XYZ file of N, CA and C in Angstrom:
438
model
N -4.973 -56.719 -53.654
C -3.890 -56.059 -54.283
C -2.686 -56.979 -54.005
N -1.659 -57.227 -54.743
C -0.612 -57.722 -54.609
C 0.720 -56.627 -54.191
N 1.517 -56.876 -53.106
C 2.693 -56.466 -53.140
C 3.726 -56.574 -53.862
N 4.310 -55.721 -54.362
C 5.574 -55.913 -55.322
C 6.758 -55.607 -54.377
N 7.737 -56.440 -54.571
C 9.152 -56.135 -54.087
C 9.715 -54.553 -54.457
N 10.393 -54.103 -53.984
C 11.127 -53.196 -54.531
C 12.404 -53.312 -55.428
N 12.353 -52.774 -56.598
C 13.403 -52.923 -57.874
C 14.689 -52.508 -56.814
N 15.777 -53.590 -57.385
C 17.175 -53.705 -56.681
C 17.492 -53.140 -58.113
N 18.315 -52.453 -57.661
C 19.723 -51.951 -58.985
C 20.797 -52.470 -58.878
N 21.323 -52.733 -60.064
C 23.009 -53.270 -60.102
C 23.702 -52.270 -60.065
N 24.654 -52.126 -58.976
C 25.433 -50.798 -58.732
C 26.402 -50.813 -60.223
N 26.740 -52.136 -60.375
C 27.881 -52.025 -61.564
C 26.769 -51.508 -62.830
N 25.927 -52.016 -63.323
C 25.277 -51.213 -64.393
C 24.838 -49.979 -64.358
N 24.344 -49.531 -63.302
C 24.310 -48.045 -62.852
C 25.569 -47.262 -63.085
N 26.641 -47.908 -63.002
C 27.869 -47.327 -62.885
C 28.288 -47.144 -64.512
N 28.095 -48.334 -65.180
C 28.504 -48.443 -66.629
C 27.641 -47.202 -67.249
N 26.110 -47.196 -67.115
C 25.557 -46.223 -67.848
C 25.677 -44.823 -67.463
N 26.334 -44.646 -66.218
C 26.675 -43.004 -65.788
C 28.162 -42.834 -66.453
N 28.722 -43.650 -66.519
C 30.140 -43.179 -67.163
C 30.005 -43.153 -68.753
N 29.205 -44.021 -69.280
C 28.770 -43.600 -70.518
C 28.231 -42.466 -70.894
N 27.056 -41.874 -70.105
C 26.420 -40.728 -69.986
C 27.249 -39.411 -69.898
N 28.248 -39.307 -68.829
C 29.207 -38.579 -68.440
C 30.223 -38.462 -69.770
N 30.730 -39.472 -69.856
C 31.700 -39.425 -71.168
C 31.069 -38.792 -72.577
N 29.967 -39.245 -72.674
C 29.386 -38.179 -73.725
C 29.126 -36.939 -73.640
N 28.566 -36.622 -72.464
C 28.516 -35.116 -72.129
C 29.960 -34.308 -72.050
N 30.898 -35.316 -71.786
C 32.368 -34.537 -71.519
C 32.837 -34.203 -73.168
N 32.686 -35.334 -73.915
C 33.146 -35.115 -74.983
C 32.692 -34.113 -76.083
N 31.435 -33.563 -76.039
C 30.634 -32.634 -76.429
C 30.853 -31.364 -75.847
N 30.922 -31.583 -74.609
C 31.320 -30.047 -74.022
C 32.846 -29.999 -74.397
N 33.888 -30.940 -74.337
C 34.932 -30.626 -75.123
C 35.249 -30.071 -76.268
N 34.705 -30.571 -77.007
C 34.711 -30.175 -78.758
C 34.154 -28.878 -78.753
N 32.908 -28.227 -77.744
C 32.382 -27.231 -77.946
C 33.550 -26.014 -76.812
N 34.083 -26.580 -75.978
C 34.934 -25.815 -75.365
C 36.340 -25.550 -76.447
N 36.803 -26.362 -77.272
C 37.812 -26.559 -78.067
C 37.612 -25.299 -79.230
N 36.327 -25.612 -79.528
C 36.010 -24.379 -80.795
C 35.613 -23.295 -80.094
N 35.251 -23.064 -78.989
C 35.207 -21.596 -78.374
C 36.629 -21.093 -78.337
N 37.815 -21.887 -77.751
C 38.873 -20.902 -77.907
C 39.554 -20.702 -79.010
N 39.324 -21.498 -79.903
C 40.069 -20.902 -81.195
C 38.897 -19.736 -81.997
N 37.937 -20.298 -81.913
C 37.022 -19.245 -82.792
C 36.685 -18.183 -82.119
N 36.782 -18.282 -80.717
C 36.515 -17.092 -79.782
C 37.314 -16.023 -80.056
N 38.801 -16.198 -80.328
C 39.655 -15.183 -80.255
C 39.446 -14.729 -81.611
N 39.303 -15.362 -82.687
C 38.785 -14.811 -83.925
C 37.739 -13.506 -84.171
N 36.688 -14.158 -83.143
C 35.796 -13.496 -83.238
C 35.547 -11.977 -82.193
N 36.612 -12.108 -81.064
C 36.725 -11.230 -80.446
C 37.694 -9.997 -81.066
N 38.467 -10.449 -81.889
C 39.354 -9.215 -82.751
C 38.418 -8.916 -83.736
N 37.853 -9.572 -84.533
C 36.447 -9.367 -85.580
C 35.599 -8.321 -84.968
N 35.103 -8.586 -83.629
C 33.824 -7.538 -83.157
C 34.346 -6.623 -82.356
N 35.363 -6.583 -81.875
C 35.866 -5.478 -81.164
C 36.879 -4.626 -81.887
N 37.551 -4.865 -83.135
C 37.984 -4.064 -83.841
C 39.426 -4.029 -83.660
N 39.875 -4.992 -82.544
C 41.189 -4.687 -81.994
C 41.677 -5.940 -81.674
N 43.047 -6.469 -82.109
C 43.625 -7.329 -81.847
C 44.204 -7.687 -80.463
N 44.042 -6.489 -79.490
C 44.203 -6.296 -78.076
C 43.206 -7.679 -77.331
N 42.086 -7.695 -77.634
C 41.078 -8.359 -77.448
C 41.000 -9.865 -77.790
N 41.944 -10.240 -78.501
C 42.132 -11.496 -78.794
C 41.970 -12.663 -77.773
N 42.446 -12.511 -76.808
C 42.385 -13.499 -75.439
C 41.719 -13.257 -74.768
N 40.388 -12.177 -74.809
C 39.414 -11.761 -74.067
C 38.500 -13.138 -73.855
N 38.225 -13.801 -74.758
C 37.082 -14.902 -74.854
C 37.515 -16.061 -73.670
N 39.031 -16.491 -74.138
C 39.245 -17.476 -73.505
C 39.801 -16.962 -71.858
N 39.901 -15.791 -71.861
C 40.314 -15.174 -70.149
C 38.863 -15.185 -69.313
N 37.588 -14.835 -70.018
C 36.184 -14.996 -69.627
C 36.027 -16.130 -69.466
N 36.291 -17.187 -70.061
C 35.826 -18.452 -69.910
C 36.538 -19.146 -68.907
N 37.849 -18.918 -68.860
C 38.500 -19.368 -67.488
C 38.492 -18.883 -66.105
N 38.077 -17.355 -66.113
C 37.713 -16.739 -64.954
C 36.226 -17.555 -64.605
N 35.615 -17.637 -65.595
C 33.972 -17.916 -65.145
C 33.898 -19.187 -64.668
N 34.979 -20.204 -65.227
C 34.601 -21.542 -64.793
C 35.437 -21.394 -63.240
N 36.381 -20.848 -63.123
C 36.956 -20.752 -61.839
C 35.811 -20.095 -60.628
N 35.423 -19.115 -60.947
C 34.453 -18.552 -60.079
C 33.586 -18.934 -59.993
N 32.941 -20.053 -60.764
C 31.425 -20.645 -60.639
C 31.595 -22.226 -60.070
N 32.767 -22.597 -59.932
C 33.104 -23.914 -59.749
C 32.642 -24.564 -58.221
N 32.608 -23.283 -57.083
C 32.415 -23.565 -55.882
C 31.033 -23.683 -55.655
N 30.100 -22.646 -56.344
C 28.595 -22.237 -56.165
C 28.137 -23.548 -57.103
N 28.608 -24.198 -58.202
C 27.986 -25.588 -58.909
C 28.111 -26.632 -58.072
N 29.397 -26.650 -57.143
C 29.633 -27.528 -55.992
C 28.793 -27.590 -54.999
N 28.404 -26.647 -54.499
C 27.243 -26.167 -53.539
C 26.116 -26.474 -53.701
N 25.538 -26.179 -55.283
C 24.326 -26.460 -55.608
C 24.159 -28.114 -55.822
N 25.224 -29.025 -56.255
C 25.287 -30.307 -56.368
C 25.154 -30.606 -55.125
N 25.920 -30.413 -53.875
C 25.945 -30.835 -52.567
C 24.365 -30.465 -52.106
N 23.908 -29.529 -52.146
C 22.276 -29.390 -51.578
C 21.300 -30.042 -52.540
N 21.622 -30.061 -53.627
C 20.443 -31.017 -54.355
C 20.611 -31.798 -55.189
N 21.815 -32.419 -54.990
C 22.348 -33.719 -55.958
C 23.305 -33.273 -57.052
N 24.230 -34.181 -57.273
C 25.129 -33.758 -57.983
C 24.521 -33.399 -59.646
N 23.581 -34.510 -60.031
C 22.702 -34.059 -61.324
C 22.426 -32.851 -61.496
N 21.745 -32.015 -60.520
C 21.353 -30.317 -60.350
C 22.712 -29.558 -61.077
N 23.807 -29.824 -60.171
C 24.895 -28.865 -60.325
C 25.493 -29.431 -61.809
N 25.579 -30.392 -62.055
C 25.994 -31.068 -63.633
C 24.878 -30.221 -64.567
N 24.166 -30.330 -64.208
C 22.974 -29.771 -65.642
C 22.771 -28.488 -65.506
N 22.731 -27.613 -64.732
C 22.844 -26.330 -64.408
C 23.909 -25.596 -65.058
N 25.356 -26.334 -65.098
C 26.606 -25.762 -65.585
C 26.301 -26.384 -66.969
N 25.800 -27.072 -67.377
C 26.147 -27.327 -68.926
C 24.587 -26.880 -69.822
N 23.373 -26.843 -68.747
C 22.559 -25.777 -69.410
C 23.255 -24.389 -69.721
N 23.798 -23.858 -68.955
C 24.070 -22.307 -68.941
C 25.265 -22.334 -70.128
N 26.046 -23.774 -70.130
C 27.075 -23.570 -71.465
C 26.278 -23.813 -72.832
N 25.273 -24.315 -72.518
C 24.237 -24.251 -74.179
C 23.753 -22.841 -74.115
N 23.488 -22.102 -73.483
C 22.972 -20.733 -73.671
C 24.127 -19.792 -73.903
N 25.286 -20.127 -73.580
C 26.576 -19.652 -74.025
C 26.733 -19.635 -75.176
N 26.536 -20.796 -75.722
C 26.763 -21.310 -77.173
C 25.917 -20.352 -78.008
N 24.831 -20.368 -77.286
C 23.718 -19.808 -78.457
C 24.050 -18.158 -78.349
N 24.426 -17.544 -77.162
C 24.776 -16.204 -77.152
C 25.990 -15.910 -78.109
N 27.061 -16.928 -77.989
C 28.017 -16.731 -79.080
C 27.493 -16.696 -80.351
N 26.682 -17.175 -81.048
C 25.893 -17.444 -82.137
C 25.517 -15.803 -82.609
N 24.469 -15.645 -81.709
C 23.836 -14.224 -81.415
C 24.898 -13.027 -81.781
N 25.971 -13.182 -81.055
C 27.108 -12.147 -81.071
C 27.582 -12.208 -82.446
N 27.742 -13.377 -82.958
C 28.491 -13.267 -84.331
C 27.550 -12.686 -85.506
N 26.162 -13.111 -85.145
C 25.646 -12.666 -86.137
C 24.742 -11.158 -85.853
N 25.074 -10.607 -84.944
C 24.649 -9.104 -84.755
C 25.853 -8.190 -84.263
N 27.253 -8.844 -84.390
C 28.334 -7.768 -84.366
C 28.576 -7.631 -82.769
N 27.665 -8.131 -81.876
C 27.678 -7.518 -80.339
C 29.091 -7.872 -79.579
N 29.729 -7.601 -79.463
C 30.840 -7.846 -78.487
C 30.704 -8.393 -77.218
N 29.795 -7.443 -76.226
C 29.476 -7.675 -75.084
C 28.407 -9.071 -75.284
N 27.968 -9.395 -75.963
C 27.408 -10.391 -76.028
C 28.303 -11.849 -76.141
N 29.107 -11.776 -76.803
C 30.343 -12.744 -77.252
C 30.815 -12.816 -75.659
N 31.036 -11.788 -74.976
C 31.770 -12.003 -73.607
C 30.663 -12.622 -72.725
N 29.617 -12.286 -72.775
C 28.540 -13.034 -71.945
C 28.691 -14.747 -72.106
N 28.410 -14.712 -73.521
C 28.515 -15.974 -73.999
C 29.573 -16.994 -73.470
N 31.012 -16.463 -73.537
C 31.845 -16.898 -73.217
C 31.765 -17.207 -71.588
N 31.030 -16.239 -70.863
C 31.292 -16.233 -69.303
C 30.233 -17.782 -69.093
N 29.214 -17.902 -69.466
C 28.262 -18.933 -69.312
C 28.832 -20.360 -69.773
N 29.791 -19.999 -70.987
C 30.540 -21.163 -71.347
C 31.423 -21.838 -70.108
N 32.265 -20.931 -69.373
C 32.672 -21.242 -68.364
C 32.344 -21.999 -67.536
N 30.938 -21.912 -67.384
C 30.208 -22.578 -66.424
C 30.065 -24.273 -66.873
N 30.115 -24.469 -68.235
C 29.990 -25.700 -68.696
C 31.644 -26.296 -68.586
N 32.368 -25.579 -68.592
C 33.592 -26.018 -68.340
C 34.043 -26.668 -66.755
N 33.480 -25.530 -65.639
C 33.273 -26.123 -64.519
C 32.309 -27.532 -64.245
N 31.404 -27.692 -64.790
C 30.484 -28.904 -64.560
C 31.193 -30.078 -65.668
N 32.240 -29.507 -66.525
C 32.913 -30.804 -66.900
C 33.733 -31.590 -66.607
N 34.512 -30.465 -65.582
C 35.453 -31.286 -64.509
C 34.801 -31.817 -63.377
N 33.589 -31.049 -62.923
C 33.205 -32.165 -61.643
C 32.324 -33.169 -62.183
N 32.025 -33.496 -63.573
C 31.538 -34.688 -64.059
C 32.210 -35.630 -63.714
N 33.745 -35.552 -63.498
C 34.814 -36.890 -63.720
C 34.468 -37.251 -62.300
N 34.322 -36.573 -61.148
C 34.041 -36.818 -59.767
C 32.762 -37.814 -59.618
N 31.664 -37.446 -60.591
C 30.294 -38.084 -60.527
C 30.998 -39.447 -60.912
N 31.616 -39.601 -61.985
C 31.982 -40.834 -62.381
C 32.621 -41.797 -61.631
N 33.007 -41.642 -60.488
C 33.364 -42.354 -59.410
C 32.525 -42.728 -58.383
N 31.505 -41.951 -58.288
C 30.611 -42.456 -57.050
C 29.974 -43.782 -56.899
N 29.855 -44.855 -57.747
C 29.334 -45.968 -57.699
C 30.666 -46.900 -58.084
N 31.552 -46.316 -58.504
C 32.797 -47.533 -59.039
C 33.583 -48.298 -57.647
N 33.578 -49.387 -58.085
C 34.598 -50.303 -57.257
C 35.808 -49.538 -56.991
N 36.300 -49.857 -55.574
C 37.640 -49.253 -55.222
C 38.638 -49.356 -56.371
N 38.781 -50.853 -56.814
C 40.042 -51.077 -57.815
C 39.762 -50.142 -59.180
N 38.443 -49.822 -59.550
C 38.284 -49.038 -60.793
C 38.084 -47.593 -60.629
N 38.374 -46.848 -59.382
C 38.018 -45.309 -59.249
C 39.031 -44.459 -59.936
N 40.508 -45.321 -60.277
C 41.219 -44.231 -60.922
C 40.715 -44.377 -62.402
N 40.341 -45.412 -63.255
C 39.691 -45.341 -64.463
C 38.512 -44.817 -64.776
N 37.560 -44.994 -63.839
C 36.401 -44.144 -63.513
C 36.778 -42.205 -63.683
N 37.701 -42.050 -63.020
C 37.870 -40.502 -62.754
C 38.868 -40.460 -64.260
N 39.363 -40.858 -64.625
C 39.826 -40.680 -66.066
C 39.083 -40.706 -66.998
């Protein structure tokens, strides 16, 4: 039986792959978030029957992102950054599905629940920037954060 040496990872290659992956996730999340802000207001008015609710989706999305940022960060600290990011992004995907269901069924409460779940994606999207810095060389941390 031959002994094999442990595989060594090139930190620069891992950093490049990580930044590409996080950039793609942020791009998709950002597009979804932008669409939610504009279409969510229109849906809120249509489903509630009142223009007074036009800002409700944006408000719920923002509040949910703020309220869940620390619990997601705690999850990332306990189980690793990947767990925190994936949890938030999966919640956002579920939120997008809820918003589609709300539009199809006319359920205003489901629309607000979907917006809240999308807020977790917003929190994860912001935290992903810091994951990009983990393996960056000191002289490239600013670029990786951006």
